Structures are given as structure tokens and as C-alpha cells.
Tab-separated table of C-alpha atoms in Angstrom:
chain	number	residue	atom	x	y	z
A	217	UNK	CA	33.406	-37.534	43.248
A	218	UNK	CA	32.472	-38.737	39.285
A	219	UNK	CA	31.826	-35.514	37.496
A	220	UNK	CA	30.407	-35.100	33.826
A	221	UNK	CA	32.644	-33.743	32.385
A	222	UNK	CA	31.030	-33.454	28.960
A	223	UNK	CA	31.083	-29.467	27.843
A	224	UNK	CA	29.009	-28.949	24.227
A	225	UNK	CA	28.589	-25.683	23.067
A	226	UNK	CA	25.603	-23.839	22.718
A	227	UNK	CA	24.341	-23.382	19.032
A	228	UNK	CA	25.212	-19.872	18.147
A	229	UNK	CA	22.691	-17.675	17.269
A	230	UNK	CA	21.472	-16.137	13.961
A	231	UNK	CA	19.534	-12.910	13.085
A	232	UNK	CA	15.982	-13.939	13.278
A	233	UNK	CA	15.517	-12.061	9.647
A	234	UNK	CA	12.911	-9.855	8.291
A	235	UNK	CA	9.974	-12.708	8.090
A	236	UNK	CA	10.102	-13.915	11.606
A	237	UNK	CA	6.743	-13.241	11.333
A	238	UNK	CA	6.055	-16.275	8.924
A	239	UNK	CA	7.390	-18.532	11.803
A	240	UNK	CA	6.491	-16.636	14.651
A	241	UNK	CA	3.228	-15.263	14.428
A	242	UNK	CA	1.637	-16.503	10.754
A	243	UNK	CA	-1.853	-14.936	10.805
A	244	UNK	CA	-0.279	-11.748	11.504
A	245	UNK	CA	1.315	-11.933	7.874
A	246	UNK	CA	-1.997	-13.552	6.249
A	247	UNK	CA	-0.708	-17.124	6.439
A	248	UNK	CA	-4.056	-18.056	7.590
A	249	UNK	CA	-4.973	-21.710	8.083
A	250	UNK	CA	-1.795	-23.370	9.318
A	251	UNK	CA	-2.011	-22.407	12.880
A	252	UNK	CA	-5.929	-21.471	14.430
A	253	UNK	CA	-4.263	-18.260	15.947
A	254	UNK	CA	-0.351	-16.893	17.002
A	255	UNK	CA	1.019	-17.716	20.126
A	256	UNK	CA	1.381	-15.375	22.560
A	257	UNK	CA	-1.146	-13.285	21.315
A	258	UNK	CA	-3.329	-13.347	24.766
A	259	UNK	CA	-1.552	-13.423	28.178
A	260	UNK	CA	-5.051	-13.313	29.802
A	261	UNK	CA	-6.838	-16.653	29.332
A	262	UNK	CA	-9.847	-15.999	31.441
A	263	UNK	CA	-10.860	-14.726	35.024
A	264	UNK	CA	-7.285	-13.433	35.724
A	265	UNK	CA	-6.415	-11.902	39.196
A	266	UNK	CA	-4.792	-8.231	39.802
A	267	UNK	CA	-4.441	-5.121	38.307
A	268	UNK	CA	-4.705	-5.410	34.400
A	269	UNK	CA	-2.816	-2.942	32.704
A	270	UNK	CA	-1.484	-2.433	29.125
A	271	UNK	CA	2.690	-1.685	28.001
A	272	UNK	CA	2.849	-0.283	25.103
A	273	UNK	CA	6.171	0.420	22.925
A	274	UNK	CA	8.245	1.294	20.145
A	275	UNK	CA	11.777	-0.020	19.464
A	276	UNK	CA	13.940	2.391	17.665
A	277	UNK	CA	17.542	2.108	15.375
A	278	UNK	CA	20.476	4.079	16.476
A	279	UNK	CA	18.890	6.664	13.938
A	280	UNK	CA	15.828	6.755	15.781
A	281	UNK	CA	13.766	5.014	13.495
A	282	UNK	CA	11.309	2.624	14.705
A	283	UNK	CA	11.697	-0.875	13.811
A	284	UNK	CA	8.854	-2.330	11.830
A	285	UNK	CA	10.051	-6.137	11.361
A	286	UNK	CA	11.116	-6.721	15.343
A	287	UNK	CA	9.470	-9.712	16.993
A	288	UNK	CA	9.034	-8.631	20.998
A	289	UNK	CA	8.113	-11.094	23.562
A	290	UNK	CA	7.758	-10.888	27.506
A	291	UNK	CA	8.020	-12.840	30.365
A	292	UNK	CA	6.366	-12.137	33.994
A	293	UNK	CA	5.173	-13.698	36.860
A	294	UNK	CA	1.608	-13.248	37.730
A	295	UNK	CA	-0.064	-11.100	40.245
A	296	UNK	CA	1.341	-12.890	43.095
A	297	UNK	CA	4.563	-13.214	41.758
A	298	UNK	CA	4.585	-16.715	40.652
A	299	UNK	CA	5.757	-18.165	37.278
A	300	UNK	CA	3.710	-20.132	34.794
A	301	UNK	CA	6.192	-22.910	34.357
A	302	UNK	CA	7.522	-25.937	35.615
A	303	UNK	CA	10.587	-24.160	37.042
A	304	UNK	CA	8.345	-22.769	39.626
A	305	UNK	CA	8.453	-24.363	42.974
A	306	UNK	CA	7.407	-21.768	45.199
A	307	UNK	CA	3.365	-22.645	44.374
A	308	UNK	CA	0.973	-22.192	41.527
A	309	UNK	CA	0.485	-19.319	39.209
A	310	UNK	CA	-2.910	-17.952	38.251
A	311	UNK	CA	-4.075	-20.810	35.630
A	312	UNK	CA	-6.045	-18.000	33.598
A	313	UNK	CA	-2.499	-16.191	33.148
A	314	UNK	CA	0.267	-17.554	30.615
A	315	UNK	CA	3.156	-14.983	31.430
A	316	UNK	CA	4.715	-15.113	27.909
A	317	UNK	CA	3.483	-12.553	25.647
A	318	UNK	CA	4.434	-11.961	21.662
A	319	UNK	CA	3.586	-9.262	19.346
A	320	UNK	CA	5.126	-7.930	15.978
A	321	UNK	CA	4.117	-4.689	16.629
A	322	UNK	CA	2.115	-2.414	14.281
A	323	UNK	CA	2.826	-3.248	10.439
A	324	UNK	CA	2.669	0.896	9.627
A	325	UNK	CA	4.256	2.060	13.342
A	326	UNK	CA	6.106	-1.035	15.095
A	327	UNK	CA	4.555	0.121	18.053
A	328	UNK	CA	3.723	-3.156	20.234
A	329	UNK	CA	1.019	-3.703	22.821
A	330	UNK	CA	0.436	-6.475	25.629
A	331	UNK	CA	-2.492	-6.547	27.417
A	332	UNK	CA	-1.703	-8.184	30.592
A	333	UNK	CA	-1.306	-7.972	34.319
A	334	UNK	CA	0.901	-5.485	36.976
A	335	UNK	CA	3.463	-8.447	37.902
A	336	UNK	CA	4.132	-9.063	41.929
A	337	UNK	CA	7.353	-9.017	42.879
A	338	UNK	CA	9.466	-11.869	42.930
A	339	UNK	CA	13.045	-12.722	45.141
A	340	UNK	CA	16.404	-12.156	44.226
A	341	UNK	CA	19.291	-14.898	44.406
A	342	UNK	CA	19.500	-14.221	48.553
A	343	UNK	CA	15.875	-14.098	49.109
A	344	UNK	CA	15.317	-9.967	48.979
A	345	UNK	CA	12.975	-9.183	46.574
A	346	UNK	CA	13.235	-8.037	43.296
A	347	UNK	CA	10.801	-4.829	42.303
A	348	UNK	CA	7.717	-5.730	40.206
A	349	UNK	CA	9.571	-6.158	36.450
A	350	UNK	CA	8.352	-7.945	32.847
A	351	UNK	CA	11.560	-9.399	31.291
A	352	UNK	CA	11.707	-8.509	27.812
A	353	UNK	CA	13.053	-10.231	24.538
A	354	UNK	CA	14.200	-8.462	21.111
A	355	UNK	CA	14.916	-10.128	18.084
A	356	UNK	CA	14.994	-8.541	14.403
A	357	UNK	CA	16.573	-8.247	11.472
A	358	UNK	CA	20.079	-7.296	12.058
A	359	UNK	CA	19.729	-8.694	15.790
A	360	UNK	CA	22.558	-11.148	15.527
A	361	UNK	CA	21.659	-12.688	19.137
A	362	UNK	CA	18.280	-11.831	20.981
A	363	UNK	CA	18.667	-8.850	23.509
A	364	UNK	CA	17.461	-9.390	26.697
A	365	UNK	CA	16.217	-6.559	29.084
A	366	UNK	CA	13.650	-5.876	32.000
A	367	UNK	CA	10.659	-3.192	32.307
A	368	UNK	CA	10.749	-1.995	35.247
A	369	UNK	CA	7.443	0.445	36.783
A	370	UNK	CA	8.434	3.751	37.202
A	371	UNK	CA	5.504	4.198	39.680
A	372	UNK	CA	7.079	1.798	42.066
A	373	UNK	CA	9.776	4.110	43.125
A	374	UNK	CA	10.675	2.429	46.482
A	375	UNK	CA	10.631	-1.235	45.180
A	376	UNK	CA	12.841	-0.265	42.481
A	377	UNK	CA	15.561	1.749	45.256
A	378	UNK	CA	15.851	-1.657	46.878
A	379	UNK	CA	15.535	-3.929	43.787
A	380	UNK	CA	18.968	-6.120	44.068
A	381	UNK	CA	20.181	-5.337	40.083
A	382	UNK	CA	19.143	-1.538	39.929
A	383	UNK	CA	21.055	-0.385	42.358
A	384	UNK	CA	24.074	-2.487	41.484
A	385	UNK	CA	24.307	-0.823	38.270
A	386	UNK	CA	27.134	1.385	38.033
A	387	UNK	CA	25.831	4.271	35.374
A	388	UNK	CA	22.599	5.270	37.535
A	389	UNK	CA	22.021	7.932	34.923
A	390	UNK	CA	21.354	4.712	32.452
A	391	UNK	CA	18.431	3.186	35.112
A	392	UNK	CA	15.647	4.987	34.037
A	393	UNK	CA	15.839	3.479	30.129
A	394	UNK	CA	14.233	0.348	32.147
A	395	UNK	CA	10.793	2.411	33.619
A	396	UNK	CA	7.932	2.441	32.056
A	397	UNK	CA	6.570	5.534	31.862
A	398	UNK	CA	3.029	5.901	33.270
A	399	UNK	CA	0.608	7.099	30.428
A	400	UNK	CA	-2.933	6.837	32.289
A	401	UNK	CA	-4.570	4.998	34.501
A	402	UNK	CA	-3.721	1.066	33.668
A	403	UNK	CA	-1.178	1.931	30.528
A	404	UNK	CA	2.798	2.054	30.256
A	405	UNK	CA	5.014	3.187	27.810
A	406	UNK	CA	8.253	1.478	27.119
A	407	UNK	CA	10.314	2.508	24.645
A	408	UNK	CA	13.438	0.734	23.328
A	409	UNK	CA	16.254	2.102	22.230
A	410	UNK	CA	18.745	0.148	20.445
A	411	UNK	CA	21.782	2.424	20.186
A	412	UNK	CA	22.698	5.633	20.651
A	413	UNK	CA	22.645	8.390	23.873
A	414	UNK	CA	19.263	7.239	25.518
A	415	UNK	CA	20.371	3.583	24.692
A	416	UNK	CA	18.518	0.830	26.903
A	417	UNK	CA	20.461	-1.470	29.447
A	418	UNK	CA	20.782	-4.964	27.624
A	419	UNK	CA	21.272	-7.710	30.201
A	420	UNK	CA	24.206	-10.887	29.968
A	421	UNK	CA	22.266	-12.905	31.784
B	358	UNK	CA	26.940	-17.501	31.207
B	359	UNK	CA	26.340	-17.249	27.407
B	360	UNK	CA	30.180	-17.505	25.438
B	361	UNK	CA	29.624	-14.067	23.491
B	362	UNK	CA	33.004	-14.874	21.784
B	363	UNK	CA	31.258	-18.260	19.718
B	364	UNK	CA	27.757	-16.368	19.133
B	365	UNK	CA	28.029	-13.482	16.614
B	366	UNK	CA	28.846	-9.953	18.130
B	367	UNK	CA	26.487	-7.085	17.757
B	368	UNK	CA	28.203	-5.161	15.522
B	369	UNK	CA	29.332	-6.565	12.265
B	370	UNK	CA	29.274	-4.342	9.369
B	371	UNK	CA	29.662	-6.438	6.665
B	372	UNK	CA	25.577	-7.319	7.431
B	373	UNK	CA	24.758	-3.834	6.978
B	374	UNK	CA	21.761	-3.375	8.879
B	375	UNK	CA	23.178	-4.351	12.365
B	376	UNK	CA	25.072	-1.318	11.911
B	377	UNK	CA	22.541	1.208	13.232
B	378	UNK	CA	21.014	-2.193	15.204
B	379	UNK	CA	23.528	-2.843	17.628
B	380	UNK	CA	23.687	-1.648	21.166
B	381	UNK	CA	27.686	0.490	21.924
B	382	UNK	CA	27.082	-0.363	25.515
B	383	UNK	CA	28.521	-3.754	27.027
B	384	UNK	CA	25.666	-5.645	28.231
B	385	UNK	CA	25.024	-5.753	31.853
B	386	UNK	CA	25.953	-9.278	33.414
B	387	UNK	CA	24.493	-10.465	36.329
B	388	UNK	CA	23.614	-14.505	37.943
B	389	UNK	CA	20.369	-15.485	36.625
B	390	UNK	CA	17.217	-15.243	39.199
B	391	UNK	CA	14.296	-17.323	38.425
B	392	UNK	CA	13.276	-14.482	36.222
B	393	UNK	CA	15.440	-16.044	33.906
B	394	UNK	CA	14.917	-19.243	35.160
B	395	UNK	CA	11.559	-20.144	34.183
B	396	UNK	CA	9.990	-19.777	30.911
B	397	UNK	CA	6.276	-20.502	29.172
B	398	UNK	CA	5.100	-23.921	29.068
B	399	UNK	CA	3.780	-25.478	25.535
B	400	UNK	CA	1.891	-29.134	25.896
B	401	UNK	CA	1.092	-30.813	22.725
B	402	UNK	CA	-2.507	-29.524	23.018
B	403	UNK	CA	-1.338	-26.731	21.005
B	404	UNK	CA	-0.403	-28.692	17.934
B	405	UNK	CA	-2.596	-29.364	15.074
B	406	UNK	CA	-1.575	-32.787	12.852
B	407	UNK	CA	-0.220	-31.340	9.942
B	408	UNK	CA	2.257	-28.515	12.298
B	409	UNK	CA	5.492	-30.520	11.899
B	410	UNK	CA	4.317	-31.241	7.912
B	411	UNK	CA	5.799	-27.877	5.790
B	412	UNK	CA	4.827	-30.317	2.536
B	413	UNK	CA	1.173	-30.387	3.590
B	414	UNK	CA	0.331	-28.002	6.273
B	415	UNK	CA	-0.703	-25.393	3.785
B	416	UNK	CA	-1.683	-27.210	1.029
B	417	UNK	CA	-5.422	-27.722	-1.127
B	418	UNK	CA	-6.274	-31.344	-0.047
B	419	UNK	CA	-4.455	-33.959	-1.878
B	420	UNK	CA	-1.561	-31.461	-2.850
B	421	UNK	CA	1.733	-30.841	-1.866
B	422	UNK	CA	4.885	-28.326	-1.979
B	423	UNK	CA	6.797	-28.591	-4.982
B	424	UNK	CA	10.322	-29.244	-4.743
B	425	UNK	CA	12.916	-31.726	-2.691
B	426	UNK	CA	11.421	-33.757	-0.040
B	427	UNK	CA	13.411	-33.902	3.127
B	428	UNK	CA	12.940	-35.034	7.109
B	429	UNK	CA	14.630	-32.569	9.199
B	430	UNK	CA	15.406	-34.260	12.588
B	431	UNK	CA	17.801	-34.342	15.490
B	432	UNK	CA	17.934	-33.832	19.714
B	433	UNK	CA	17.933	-31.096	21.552
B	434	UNK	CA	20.534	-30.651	24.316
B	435	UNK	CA	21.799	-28.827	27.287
B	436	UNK	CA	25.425	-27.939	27.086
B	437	UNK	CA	26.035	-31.226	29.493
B	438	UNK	CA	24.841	-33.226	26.491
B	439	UNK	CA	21.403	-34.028	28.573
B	440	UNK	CA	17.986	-33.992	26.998
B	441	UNK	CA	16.302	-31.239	26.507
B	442	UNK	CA	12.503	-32.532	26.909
B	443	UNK	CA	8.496	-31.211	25.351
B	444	UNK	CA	9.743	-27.639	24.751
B	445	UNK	CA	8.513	-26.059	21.791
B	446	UNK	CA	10.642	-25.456	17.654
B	447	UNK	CA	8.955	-23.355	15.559
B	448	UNK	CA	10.661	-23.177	11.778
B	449	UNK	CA	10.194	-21.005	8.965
B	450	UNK	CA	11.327	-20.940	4.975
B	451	UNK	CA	11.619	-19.648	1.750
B	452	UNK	CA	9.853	-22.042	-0.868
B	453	UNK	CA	12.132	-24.263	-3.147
B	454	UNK	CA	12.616	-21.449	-5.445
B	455	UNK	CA	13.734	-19.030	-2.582
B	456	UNK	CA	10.681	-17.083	-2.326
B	457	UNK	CA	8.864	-16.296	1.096
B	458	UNK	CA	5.471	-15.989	1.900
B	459	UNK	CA	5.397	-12.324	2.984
B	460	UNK	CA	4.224	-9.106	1.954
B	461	UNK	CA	7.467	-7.408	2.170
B	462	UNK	CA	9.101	-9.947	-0.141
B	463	UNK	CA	9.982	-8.755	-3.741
B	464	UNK	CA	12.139	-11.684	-5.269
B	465	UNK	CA	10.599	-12.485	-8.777
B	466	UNK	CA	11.293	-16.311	-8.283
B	467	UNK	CA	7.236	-17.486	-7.609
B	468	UNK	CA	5.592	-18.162	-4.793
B	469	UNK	CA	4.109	-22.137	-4.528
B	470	UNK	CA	0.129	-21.975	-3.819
B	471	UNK	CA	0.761	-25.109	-1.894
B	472	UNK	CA	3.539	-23.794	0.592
B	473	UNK	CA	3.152	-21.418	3.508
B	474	UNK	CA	6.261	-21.802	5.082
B	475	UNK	CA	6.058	-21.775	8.582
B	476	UNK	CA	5.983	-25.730	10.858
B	477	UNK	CA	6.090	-26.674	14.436
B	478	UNK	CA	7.015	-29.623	16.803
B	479	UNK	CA	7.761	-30.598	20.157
B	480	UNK	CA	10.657	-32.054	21.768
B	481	UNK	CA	9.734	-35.728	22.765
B	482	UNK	CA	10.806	-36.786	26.207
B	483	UNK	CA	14.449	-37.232	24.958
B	484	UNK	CA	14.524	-34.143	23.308
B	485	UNK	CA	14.033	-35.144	19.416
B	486	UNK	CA	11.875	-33.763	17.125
B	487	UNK	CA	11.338	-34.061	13.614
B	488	UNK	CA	9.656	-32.462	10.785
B	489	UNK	CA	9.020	-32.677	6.964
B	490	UNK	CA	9.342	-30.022	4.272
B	491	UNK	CA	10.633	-29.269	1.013
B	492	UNK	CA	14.679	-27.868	0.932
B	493	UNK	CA	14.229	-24.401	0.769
B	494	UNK	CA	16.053	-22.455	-2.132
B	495	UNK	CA	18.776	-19.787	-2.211
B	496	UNK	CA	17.485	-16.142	-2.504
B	497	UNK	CA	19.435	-12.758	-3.580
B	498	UNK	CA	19.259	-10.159	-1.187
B	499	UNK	CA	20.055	-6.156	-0.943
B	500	UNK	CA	23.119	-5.992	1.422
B	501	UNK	CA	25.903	-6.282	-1.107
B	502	UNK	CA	25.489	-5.580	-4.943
B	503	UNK	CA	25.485	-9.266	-5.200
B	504	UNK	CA	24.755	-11.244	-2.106
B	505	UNK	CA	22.664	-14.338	-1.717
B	506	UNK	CA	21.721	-16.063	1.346
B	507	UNK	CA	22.587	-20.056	1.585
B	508	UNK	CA	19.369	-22.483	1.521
B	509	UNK	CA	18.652	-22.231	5.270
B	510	UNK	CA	15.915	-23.214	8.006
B	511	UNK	CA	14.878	-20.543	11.068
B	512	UNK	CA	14.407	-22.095	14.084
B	513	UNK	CA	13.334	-20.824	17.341
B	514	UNK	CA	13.720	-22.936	20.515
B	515	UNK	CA	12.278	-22.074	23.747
B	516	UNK	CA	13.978	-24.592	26.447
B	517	UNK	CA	13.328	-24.792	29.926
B	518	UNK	CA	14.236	-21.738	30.824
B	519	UNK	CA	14.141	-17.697	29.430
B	520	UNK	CA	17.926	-17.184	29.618
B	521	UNK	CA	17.640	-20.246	27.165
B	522	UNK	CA	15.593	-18.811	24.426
B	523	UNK	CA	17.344	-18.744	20.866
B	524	UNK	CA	16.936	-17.846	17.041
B	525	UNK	CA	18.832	-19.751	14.724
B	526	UNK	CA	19.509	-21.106	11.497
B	527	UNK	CA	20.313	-24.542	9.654
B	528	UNK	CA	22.126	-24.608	6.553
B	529	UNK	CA	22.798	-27.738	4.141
B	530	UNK	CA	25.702	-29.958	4.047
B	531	UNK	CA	28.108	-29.147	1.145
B	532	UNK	CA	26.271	-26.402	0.337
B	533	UNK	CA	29.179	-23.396	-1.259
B	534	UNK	CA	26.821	-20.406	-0.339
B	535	UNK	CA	27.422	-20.724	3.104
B	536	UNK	CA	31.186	-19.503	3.030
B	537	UNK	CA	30.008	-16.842	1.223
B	538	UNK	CA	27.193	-15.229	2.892
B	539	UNK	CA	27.762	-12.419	5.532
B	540	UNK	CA	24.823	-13.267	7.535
B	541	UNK	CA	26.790	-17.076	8.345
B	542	UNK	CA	30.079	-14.732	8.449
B	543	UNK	CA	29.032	-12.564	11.272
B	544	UNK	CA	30.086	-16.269	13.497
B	545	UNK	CA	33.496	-15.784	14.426
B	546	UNK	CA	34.701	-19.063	14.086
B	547	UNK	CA	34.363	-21.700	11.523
B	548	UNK	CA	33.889	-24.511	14.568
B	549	UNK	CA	31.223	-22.388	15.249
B	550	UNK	CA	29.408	-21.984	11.687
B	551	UNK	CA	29.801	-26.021	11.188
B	552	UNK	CA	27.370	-26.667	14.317
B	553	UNK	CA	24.432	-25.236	12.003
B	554	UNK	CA	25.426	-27.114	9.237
B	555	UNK	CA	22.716	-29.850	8.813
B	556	UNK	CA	24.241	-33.166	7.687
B	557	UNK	CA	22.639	-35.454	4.972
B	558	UNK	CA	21.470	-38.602	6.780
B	559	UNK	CA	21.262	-41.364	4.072
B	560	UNK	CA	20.565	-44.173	7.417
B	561	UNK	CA	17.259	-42.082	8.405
B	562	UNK	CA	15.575	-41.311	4.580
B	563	UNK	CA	12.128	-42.585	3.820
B	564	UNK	CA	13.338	-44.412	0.145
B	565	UNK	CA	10.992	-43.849	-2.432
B	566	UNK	CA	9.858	-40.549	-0.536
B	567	UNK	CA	12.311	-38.179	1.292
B	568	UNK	CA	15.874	-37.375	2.190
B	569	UNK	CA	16.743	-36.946	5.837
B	570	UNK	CA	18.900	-34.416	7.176
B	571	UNK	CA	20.092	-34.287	10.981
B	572	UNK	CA	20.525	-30.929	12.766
B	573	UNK	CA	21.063	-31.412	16.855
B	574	UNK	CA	20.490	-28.195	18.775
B	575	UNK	CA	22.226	-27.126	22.143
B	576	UNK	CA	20.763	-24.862	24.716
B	577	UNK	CA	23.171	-23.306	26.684
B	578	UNK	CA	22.914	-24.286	30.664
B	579	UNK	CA	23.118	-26.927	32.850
B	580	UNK	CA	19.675	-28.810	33.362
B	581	UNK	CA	18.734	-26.971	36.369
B	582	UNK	CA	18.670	-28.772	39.681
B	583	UNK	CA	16.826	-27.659	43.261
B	584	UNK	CA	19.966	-26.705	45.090
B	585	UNK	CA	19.939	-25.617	48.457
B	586	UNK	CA	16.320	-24.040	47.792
B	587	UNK	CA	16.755	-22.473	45.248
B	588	UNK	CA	17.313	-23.200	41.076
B	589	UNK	CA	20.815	-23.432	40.229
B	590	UNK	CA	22.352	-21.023	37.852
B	591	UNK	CA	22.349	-21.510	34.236
């Protein structure tokens, strides 16, 4: 069998810097006129189905500071558990639902909101499924390489004793840095925590 | 698998601020699911004209950035050298004198009324893009008593899938900051730091008008195939 053989190497990362912003989300830091609005900013494009619910967060420093300069984005599958992308063979997503989601957070707080929908669950590797989750993405100054993790609903309590990657992970007592905490009816509380005892699970995936 | 040995650790002190920003714990490996698989979807519908033009995009009608005109191009690939097609770049700059366009920027050096900083393109179907923009300046800033960061470029590239996403930067060819800078020196290896060194492209300049200067991008993963049901790990 011919095999290609050819091996690059992936670019390495950089810190995305203090004015990812300028980039990322330009309104946000009054660089009006360039772009008619930031990406990401709406997950909900119209008549969306499901349960609509709001995650709310802070990301904090090994001191326990909360970052003000971090750029968070998400990525979910819709109601039903389907992707919005091309990648997704298993049928069609909800067209008034993007899945990606991107916010800077509060310039005074760095607390970050998403309005969007309670994700279905979607299968594992081997076909069991996974427990509803929103995978999450960190970059910031002194972020050398984007930290992936997953938000996981701690209000789902027997999906998430059968999801396939919680209960492979060997320090249980670290598991419930992924829930989301319920706050009320509809909102979730996620807090990051970047270093320290109550770290979060970062994912090599 | 990402090769955490060629990307920058987490920890390096000599860029102060991922001190307190680094996680002690080893990441948590595990095969990719389509979690990881898929990502967000950007058609051209969401570019405006001027989104790949840095020189014009924020300027008053019939002006332009000051400073040295340059075409920033190359191809985006997978890490088996194949295309990496319509996924989205978004780049960001300092001004020719070094200066950003943000509130929580202090540098004396002025900002340019007819440069905003921030550009966009998408990969065509064999994974090149291009834009146009001025070369950005060098720019001091507090980590050491005396440390200034190379002219660079931020990019951000999506890819195909989430496992894919990536921040990075482009620095100039020749340029002496970049040996210098503890931001580039976080890289373990110099093989590494030389793939975001942008060369000078005499062949691809616009004479009379702009320089050109070729930066390729790779996105770690095989292009994913259907295999067996079921997406292929990256």
C-alpha cells in the first residue's frame, strides 16, 4: 500500500496577548466600523428549539484574580445533539443555532455570558453517549497555547455517572471543576480556575 | 495528538505573567469525539470588501495607513501537507509606530487616525489567503526593565475542526528582535520559532505599491476521513 508519508508540523502557538480583542471582537474595544458586529456574539439566530438557558463565568489567576483580557469561546451541539458544521454527518442542526459562541467578558469584572441553548447529548468514540457538555476554549495573555475544557451540567447527575471521559478520570475529587453550578431557573455558573487547589481539568485532546 | 514538546509549555517564567496563568496539573488526554471534531462554519457572506485590507479598512475615504505597504499571503495546511479549505484568519496589529488601538494601551508612540488594526480573510479552496496592511512596528513592554516585542502579526485560525483551533503569531524575516523577546522564547526550539518567521517574497510584490511576505500555516491533524462510521481521529 502507497502511504503519504509527508509529516509537517503544526505551527506552534503564541499567547493571544492583551488586545485579542482588537482582532477578535473589535466593537467590543470601540473599533467601530470595520466589522458590522463581533462574531460569536449571538448563538441564537432566530426561532431556536429547546431549553434556552444562560452560562455565566469568571476565569481566575492562580491568585484568584479574575482575568479581565481573556477571550472565551464555546462549542455545542444543538438541542438534539447535532453540530453546526460540515463535520456532521449524523443529520442537520437547528439552522437558527450557530454552536460557537465568543465573549471577552465584562471590561470592569471578566465575568462572561452566553446566551444559548441546554445542548443534547451526543456519542462517544463506541457509540455510548456522552452527557449533555459545551466544550470550552481559553486564550489570554500569558496563555501560551489555548486551554481546552468541557462544562458539564451539574443537574444531569445520571448522564454525567455514565458519560465515557468522567468516569475515566482518575482524581474524581477534580470532576466537579467541570459542572456548572445551577443558579436559577435557565442560568449556570462556571467558573474557571486556572491554577491552584480548585484548579479546572484542562483537556489534551 | 498535539506535540506539547514543539508548542510552548505553560509555564515559562521568563514571560512573567504565565506564571500565576498556567495550570500545575497535566492536562487530561483523551481520543477526540466529534466534540472536537467539528467546529463553526464561516461562508464568505460574512466578509465585507475592505476585511482582508488593514491599509483601508478603517480609513476616511481616499486615505490610507501610514507606513510600509506589504501583502501578507501563504496556504494553510494539515500536518499531511493537504489543503486546508474556506475556514476563517482573523489578524490583528500594532500600527507602524507600534501602537495599538486599545484602551488599555499606554505606549507614547501615536496612534494613526487611518488604522484600526484588526483584518479578515478566508481560506480559498486550496487553502490560501491573503491580505494587505502596513508592517507593524516594534513596541516596549513591562515584563523586563527593558523588553520589546518583535514587529509581529496575531492570527487566529479556526480549521475544520475544534481540536484545530489556534492563536499565533508572524514575525519578519531578518528581523534581530525576535531572538530577543521572551514571548518568541517561551518556543522550545529554534526549528520551531523559524516556522513563524514570515519570509520576504520579492516574486509575489505589487512594484510600485507593496512588498509581499509569505507565512504558510499548519493545522495539526489529518484531514478527517468517514472511517468505518465514524470521523477519524485527529
Amino acid at each position: 500500500m502507497i502511504r503519504d508519508v509527508t509529516r509537517l508540523k503544526e505551527t506552534p502557538s503564541q499567547t493571544a496577548g492583551p488586545y485579542v480583542h482588537i482582532g477578535c471582537t473589535p466593537n467590543f474595544c470601540d473599533i467601530g466600523g470595520v466589522y458590522p458586529h463581533d462574531l460569536g456574539s449571538k448563538l441564537i439566530t432566530g426561532d431556536v428549539t429547546g431549553e434556552r438557558i444562560t452560562i455565566k463565568g469568571t476565569v481566575f489567576d492562580g491568585t484568584g484574580t479574575p482575568l479581565k483580557d481573556a477571550l472565551i469561546e464555546i462549542w455545542q451541539a444543538d438541542s438534539a445533539g447535532l453540530y453546526n458544521s460540515v463535520n456532521e454527518t449524523r443529520g442537520t442542526a437547528d439552522a437558527n443555532f450557530t454552536g460557537w459562541g465568543r465573549s471577552p467578558g465584562d471590561m470592569d469584572t471578566g465575568e462572561f455570558t452566553f446566551e444559548t441553548v441546554k445542548p443534547g447529548a451526543v456519542p462517544f468514540r463506541d457509540g455510548r453517549m456522552m452527557a449533555p457538555h459545551v466544550t470550552f476554549w481559553i486564550v489570554a495573555r500569558g496563555i501560551n497555547l489555548g486551554l481546552h475544557t468541557r462544562m458539564y451540567f451539574e443537574d444531569e447527575a445520571e448522564a454525567n455517572a455514565a458519560d465515557p471521559i468522567l468516569s475515566k478520570i482518575e482524581h474524581q475529587n477534580r470532576v466537579p471543576t467541570l459542572m456548572a453550578r445551577r443558579e436559577e431557573d435557565g442560568v449556570y455558573r462556571f467558573d474557571i480556575h486556572l491554577q491552584g487547589a480548585d484548579e479546572t481539568i484542562f483537556f489534551d485532546v | 495528538m498535539r506535540d506539547r514538546a514543539w508548542h510552548p509549555p505553560a509555564l515559562t517564567p521568563l514571560y512573567k505573567t504565565s506564571v500565576a496563568r498556567s495550570p500545575q496539573r497535566a492536562p487530561l488526554s483523551f481520543a477526540t469525539t466529534i466534540s472536537e471534531e467539528t467546529s463553526p462554519v464561516f461562508g464568505n457572506d460574512v466578509l465585507g470588501p475592505l476585511d482582508n485590507d488593514l491599509i483601508h479598512n478603517f480609513a476616511k475615504d481616499g486615505a490610507g495607513a501610514i507606513g510600509p505597504r506589504i501583502v501578507v499571503y501563504g496556504r494553510v495546511v494539515d500536518e499531511a501537507n493537504r489543503p486546508v479549505p474556506n475556514t476563517l484568519i482573523e489578524v490583528w496589529q500594532a500600527n507602524a509606530g507600534g501602537r495599538y488601538r486599545h484602551k488599555k494601551e499606554g505606549y507614547l508612540a501615536p496612534l494613526d487616525p487611518n488604522f484600526g488594526g484588526c483584518g479578515r480573510c478566508i481560506t480559498d479552496e486550496n487553502g490560501w489567503y491573503e491580505f494587505r496592511t502596513v508592517q507593524p512596528g516594534p513596541y516596549p513592554w513591562p515584563n523586563g526593565p527593558n523588553d520589546w516585542r518583535p514587529a509581529h502579526i496575531h492570527f487566529s485560525i479556526f480549521g475544520h475542526a475544534f481540536a484545530q483551533r489556534l492563536i499565533s503569531q508572524l514575525y519578519f524575516e531578518g528581523d534581530p528582535m525576535i531572538w530577543q523577546c521572551p514571548i518568541v522564547g517561551t518556543i522550545p526550539t529554534p526549528e520551531a520559532i523559524e516556522t513563524l518567521v514570515a519570509k520576504l517574497d520579492m516574486g509575489a510584490t505589487i512594484p510600485m505599491d507593496a512588498r509581499a511576505y509569505r507565512f504558510d500555516i499548519v493545522l495539526r491533524g489529518k484531514r478527517q476521513t468517514l472511517f468505518e462510521n465514524r470521523m477519524e481521529g485527529l
